[in-house]
Coordinates of N, CA, C and O and ligand atoms in Angstrom, one line a residue:
X1 N 5.5 -13.2 4.8 CA 4.7 -12.7 3.8 C 5.6 -11.6 3.0 O 6.4 -10.9 3.5
X2 N 5.5 -11.9 1.7 CA 6.4 -10.9 0.8 C 5.6 -9.8 0.5 O 4.3 -9.9 0.0
X3 N 6.2 -8.6 0.5 CA 5.4 -7.3 0.2 C 4.8 -7.4 -1.2 O 3.8 -6.8 -1.6
X4 N 5.5 -8.1 -2.1 CA 5.0 -8.1 -3.5 C 3.7 -9.0 -3.7 O 3.1 -9.0 -4.7
X5 N 3.4 -9.7 -2.5 CA 2.1 -10.5 -2.6 C 0.9 -9.6 -2.2 O -0.2 -10.0 -2.6
X6 N 1.2 -8.5 -1.7 CA 0.2 -7.7 -1.0 C -0.4 -6.6 -2.2 O 0.5 -6.0 -2.8
X7 N -1.7 -6.4 -2.1 CA -2.3 -5.3 -2.8 C -2.6 -4.2 -1.7 O -2.0 -4.2 -0.7
X8 N -3.5 -3.3 -2.2 CA -3.7 -2.1 -1.4 C -5.2 -1.8 -1.1 O -6.0 -2.0 -2.1
X9 N -5.6 -1.4 0.1 CA -6.8 -0.9 0.3 C -6.6 0.6 0.8 O -5.7 0.8 1.7
X10 N -7.5 1.5 0.4 CA -7.3 3.0 0.8 C -8.5 3.6 1.2 O -9.6 3.2 0.8
X11 N -8.4 4.6 2.0 CA -9.6 5.4 2.4 C -10.1 6.2 1.3 O -11.3 6.7 1.3
X12 N -9.4 6.5 0.2 CA -9.9 7.3 -0.9 C -9.2 6.8 -2.2 O -8.3 6.0 -2.1
X13 N -9.6 7.4 -3.3 CA -9.1 6.9 -4.6 C -9.1 8.2 -5.4 O -9.9 9.1 -5.3
X14 N -8.4 8.0 -6.4 CA -8.4 9.0 -7.5 C -8.0 8.4 -8.9 O -7.4 7.3 -8.8
X15 N -8.4 9.0 -9.9 CA -8.1 8.5 -11.2 C -7.0 9.5 -12.0 O -7.5 10.6 -12.1
X16 N -6.0 9.0 -12.4 CA -5.0 9.8 -13.0 C -5.5 10.2 -14.5 O -6.4 9.6 -14.9
X17 N -4.8 11.2 -15.0 CA -5.1 11.5 -16.4 C -5.2 10.4 -17.5 O -6.0 10.4 -18.5
X18 N -4.4 9.3 -17.1 CA -4.6 8.1 -18.1 C -5.6 7.2 -17.7 O -5.8 6.1 -18.3
X19 N -6.4 7.5 -16.7 CA -7.4 6.6 -16.4 C -7.2 5.4 -15.3 O -7.9 4.6 -15.2
X20 N -5.9 5.6 -14.9 CA -5.5 4.6 -13.8 C -6.1 4.9 -12.5 O -5.9 6.0 -11.9
X21 N -6.7 3.9 -11.9 CA -7.4 4.1 -10.6 C -6.3 3.8 -9.6 O -5.8 2.7 -9.4
X22 N -6.0 4.8 -8.8 CA -4.9 4.8 -7.8 C -5.4 5.0 -6.4 O -6.4 5.8 -6.2
X23 N -4.6 4.5 -5.4 CA -5.2 4.8 -4.0 C -4.8 6.2 -3.6 O -3.9 6.8 -4.1
X24 N -5.5 6.8 -2.6 CA -5.3 8.0 -2.1 C -5.7 8.1 -0.6 O -6.3 7.0 -0.1
X25 N -5.2 9.0 0.1 CA -5.5 9.1 1.6 C -4.6 8.0 2.4 O -3.4 8.0 2.2
X26 N -5.2 7.4 3.3 CA -4.5 6.4 4.1 C -4.6 5.0 3.4 O -5.6 4.6 3.1
X27 N -3.4 4.5 3.2 CA -3.5 3.0 2.6 C -3.0 2.0 3.5 O -2.2 2.2 4.5
X28 N -3.7 0.9 3.3 CA -3.4 -0.4 4.1 C -3.0 -1.5 3.2 O -3.3 -1.4 1.9
X29 N -2.2 -2.4 3.7 CA -1.9 -3.5 2.9 C -3.2 -4.5 2.8 O -3.8 -4.6 3.9
X30 N -3.3 -5.1 1.7 CA -4.5 -6.0 1.6 C -4.1 -7.1 0.7 O -3.5 -7.0 -0.3
X31 N -4.5 -8.3 1.2 CA -4.4 -9.5 0.4 C -5.6 -9.8 -0.5 O -6.7 -9.9 0.0
X32 N -5.4 -9.9 -1.7 CA -6.5 -10.2 -2.7 C -7.4 -11.4 -2.3 O -6.8 -12.4 -1.9
X33 N -8.6 -11.0 -2.2 CA -9.5 -12.1 -1.8 C -9.9 -12.1 -0.2 O -11.0 -12.6 0.1
X34 N -9.1 -11.3 0.6 CA -9.5 -11.2 1.9 C -10.5 -10.1 2.1 O -10.6 -9.2 1.3
X35 N -11.2 -10.2 3.3 CA -12.4 -9.3 3.4 C -11.9 -8.3 4.6 O -12.7 -7.4 5.0
X36 N -10.6 -8.3 4.8 CA -10.1 -7.3 5.8 C -8.6 -6.9 5.4 O -7.9 -7.7 4.6
X37 N -8.1 -5.9 6.0 CA -6.8 -5.6 5.7 C -5.8 -6.5 6.4 O -6.1 -7.2 7.3
X38 N -4.5 -6.3 6.2 CA -3.4 -7.1 6.9 C -3.5 -6.7 8.4 O -3.3 -7.6 9.2
X39 N -3.8 -5.5 8.6 CA -3.9 -5.1 10.2 C -5.2 -5.5 10.8 O -5.4 -5.2 12.0
X40 N -6.2 -6.1 10.0 CA -7.3 -6.5 10.6 C -8.6 -5.6 10.4 O -9.5 -5.7 11.1
X41 N -8.5 -4.5 9.7 CA -9.6 -3.6 9.5 C -10.5 -4.1 8.4 O -10.2 -4.6 7.4
X42 N -11.9 -4.4 8.8 CA -12.8 -5.0 7.7 C -13.1 -4.0 6.7 O -13.3 -2.7 7.0
X43 N -12.9 -4.3 5.4 CA -12.9 -3.4 4.3 C -14.4 -2.7 4.2 O -14.4 -1.7 4.1
X44 N -15.4 -3.6 4.4 CA -16.8 -2.9 4.1 C -17.1 -2.0 5.2 O -17.6 -0.9 5.0
X45 N -16.8 -2.3 6.5 CA -17.2 -1.5 7.6 C -16.4 -0.2 7.6 O -16.9 0.9 8.0
X46 N -15.1 -0.2 7.1 CA -14.3 0.9 7.1 C -14.5 1.7 5.8 O -13.9 2.8 5.5
X47 N -15.3 1.1 4.9 CA -15.6 1.8 3.5 C -14.2 2.1 2.9 O -13.9 3.1 2.3
X48 N -13.4 1.0 2.9 CA -12.0 1.1 2.1 C -12.3 0.7 0.6 O -13.0 -0.2 0.4
X49 N -11.5 1.3 -0.2 CA -11.6 0.9 -1.6 C -10.4 -0.1 -1.8 O -9.3 0.1 -1.3
X50 N -10.7 -1.0 -2.7 CA -9.7 -2.0 -2.9 C -9.0 -1.7 -4.3 O -9.6 -1.3 -5.3
X51 N -7.7 -2.0 -4.2 CA -6.9 -1.8 -5.4 C -6.1 -3.1 -5.8 O -4.9 -3.1 -5.5
X52 N -6.8 -4.1 -6.3 CA -6.1 -5.3 -6.6 C -5.0 -5.2 -7.6 O -4.1 -6.1 -7.7
X53 N -5.0 -4.1 -8.3 CA -4.0 -4.0 -9.4 C -2.9 -3.2 -9.0 O -2.0 -2.8 -9.7
X54 N -2.9 -2.7 -7.7 CA -1.8 -1.9 -7.1 C -1.1 -2.6 -6.2 O -1.7 -3.2 -5.1
X55 N 0.2 -2.8 -6.3 CA 1.0 -3.4 -5.3 C 1.3 -2.6 -4.1 O 1.4 -1.4 -4.2
X56 N 1.5 -3.2 -3.0 CA 1.9 -2.5 -1.7 C 3.0 -1.7 -1.8 O 3.1 -0.5 -1.5
X57 N 4.0 -2.2 -2.5 CA 5.3 -1.4 -2.7 C 5.1 -0.3 -3.5 O 5.9 0.7 -3.5
X58 N 4.2 -0.3 -4.5 CA 3.9 0.8 -5.4 C 3.0 2.0 -4.8 O 2.8 3.0 -5.3
X59 N 2.6 1.7 -3.5 CA 1.7 2.6 -2.8 C 2.5 3.4 -1.7 O 1.9 4.0 -0.9
X60 N 3.8 3.1 -1.6 CA 4.5 3.8 -0.6 C 5.0 5.1 -1.1 O 5.6 5.3 -2.1
X61 N 4.6 6.3 -0.3 CA 5.0 7.6 -0.7 C 6.4 7.9 -1.1 O 6.7 8.5 -1.9
X62 N 7.3 7.1 -0.3 CA 8.8 7.4 -0.5 C 9.2 6.8 -1.9 O 10.1 7.3 -2.5
X63 N 8.6 5.7 -2.3 CA 9.3 5.0 -3.4 C 8.2 4.5 -4.5 O 8.6 4.2 -5.6
X64 N 7.0 4.6 -4.1 CA 6.0 3.9 -5.0 C 5.6 4.8 -6.1 O 5.6 6.0 -6.1
X65 N 5.4 4.3 -7.3 CA 5.0 4.9 -8.6 C 3.5 5.3 -8.6 O 3.1 6.1 -9.3
X66 N 2.7 4.7 -7.7 CA 1.3 4.8 -7.7 C 0.9 5.6 -6.5 O -0.3 5.4 -6.1
X67 N 1.7 6.3 -5.9 CA 1.5 7.0 -4.5 C 1.4 8.4 -4.5 O 1.5 9.1 -3.5
X68 N 1.1 9.0 -5.6 CA 1.1 10.4 -5.7 C 0.0 11.0 -4.7 O 0.3 12.2 -4.3
X69 N -1.1 10.5 -4.6 CA -2.0 11.0 -3.6 C -2.1 10.3 -2.2 O -3.0 10.5 -1.5
X70 N -1.2 9.4 -2.0 CA -1.2 8.7 -0.7 C -0.6 9.8 0.4 O 0.5 10.1 0.1
X71 N -1.4 9.9 1.3 CA -0.9 10.9 2.4 C -0.5 10.2 3.7 O 0.3 10.7 4.4
X72 N -0.9 9.0 3.9 CA -0.5 8.2 5.0 C -0.4 6.8 4.8 O -1.3 6.2 4.1
X73 N 0.4 6.1 5.4 CA 0.6 4.6 5.4 C 0.1 4.0 6.7 O 0.8 4.5 7.7
X74 N -0.6 3.1 6.8 CA -1.0 2.5 8.0 C 0.3 1.9 8.7 O 0.9 1.0 8.1
X75 N 0.6 2.3 9.9 CA 1.9 1.9 10.6 C 1.8 0.4 10.9 O 2.8 -0.2 10.9
X76 N 0.7 -0.1 11.2 CA 0.5 -1.6 11.5 C 0.8 -2.4 10.4 O 1.4 -3.4 10.3
X77 N 0.1 -2.0 9.2 CA 0.4 -2.8 7.9 C 1.9 -2.6 7.5 O 2.5 -3.6 7.1
X78 N 2.4 -1.5 7.6 CA 3.8 -1.2 7.2 C 4.7 -2.1 8.0 O 5.6 -2.8 7.5
X79 N 4.5 -2.3 9.4 CA 5.2 -3.1 10.2 C 5.0 -4.6 9.9 O 6.0 -5.4 9.8
X80 N 3.8 -4.9 9.5 CA 3.6 -6.4 9.0 C 4.3 -6.7 7.8 O 4.7 -7.9 7.7
X81 N 4.3 -5.8 6.9 CA 4.9 -6.0 5.6 C 6.3 -5.9 5.6 O 7.0 -6.4 4.7
X82 N 6.9 -5.3 6.6 CA 8.4 -5.1 6.6 C 8.7 -3.8 5.9 O 8.3 -3.6 4.8
X83 N 9.6 -3.0 6.6 CA 10.0 -1.7 6.0 C 11.2 -1.9 5.0 O 11.4 -1.1 4.1
X84 N 11.9 -3.0 5.3 CA 13.2 -3.1 4.6 C 13.0 -3.7 3.2 O 12.3 -4.7 3.0
X85 N 13.6 -3.1 2.3 CA 13.4 -3.6 0.9 C 14.8 -3.6 0.3 O 15.5 -2.5 0.5
X86 N 15.2 -4.5 -0.3 CA 16.5 -4.5 -1.0 C 16.4 -4.5 -2.6 O 17.4 -4.3 -3.2
X87 N 15.2 -4.6 -3.1 CA 15.1 -4.6 -4.6 C 14.7 -3.3 -5.1 O 14.7 -3.1 -6.3
X88 N 14.6 -2.3 -4.3 CA 14.3 -0.9 -4.7 C 15.3 0.0 -3.9 O 15.7 -0.3 -2.9
X89 N 15.6 1.1 -4.6 CA 16.4 2.1 -3.9 C 15.7 2.7 -2.7 O 14.6 2.9 -2.6
X90 N 16.4 2.7 -1.7 CA 16.0 3.1 -0.4 C 17.1 3.8 0.3 O 18.2 3.3 0.5
X91 N 16.8 5.2 0.7 CA 17.9 6.0 1.0 C 18.3 6.0 2.4 O 19.3 6.6 2.8
X92 N 17.4 5.4 3.3 CA 17.7 5.4 4.7 C 18.9 4.6 4.9 O 19.2 3.5 4.4
X93 N 19.9 5.1 5.7 CA 21.2 4.3 5.9 C 20.9 3.2 7.0 O 20.3 3.3 7.9
X94 N 21.7 2.3 6.6 CA 21.8 1.1 7.4 C 23.0 1.0 8.1 O 24.0 0.9 7.6
X95 N 23.0 1.1 9.5 CA 24.2 1.1 10.3 C 25.0 -0.2 10.2 O 26.2 -0.3 10.5
X96 N 24.4 -1.3 9.9 CA 25.0 -2.6 10.0 C 25.7 -2.9 8.5 O 25.2 -2.3 7.5
X97 N 26.9 -3.5 8.6 CA 27.7 -3.7 7.5 C 27.0 -4.6 6.4 O 26.2 -5.5 6.9
Ligands
ZN1 ZN1 -3.5 -1.3 8.0

C-alpha cells in the first residue's frame, strides 16, 4: 500500500481561514470508499470525520502541510502505512548506508 493512496479520518476537524476543511485530533489512515480505517476502526461507530481531499502524508505533524491541528497519529495506521518516506524531507537519521 502506498501512503499516497490513503486519505485521512480524524476524531476532530477544523476549518482554516481559507475555508479548507482539515483534520484535527487523532488521525487515522483511511482508504476512500472504505467504511473503516486502515487499522480497522469503523468510521461511523467511532464518529470519525472523513477527509477524502487530505492525503495521509499531509496529515503527519512532522511533515504534513494540513496537520496544524493534528495532535496524535494512530500508531497502528502509521505502522501499516510505513514511516519511511524518501520523497519528502525527513530528518530522522538512517544508520544504514
Ligand atoms: Zn488507525
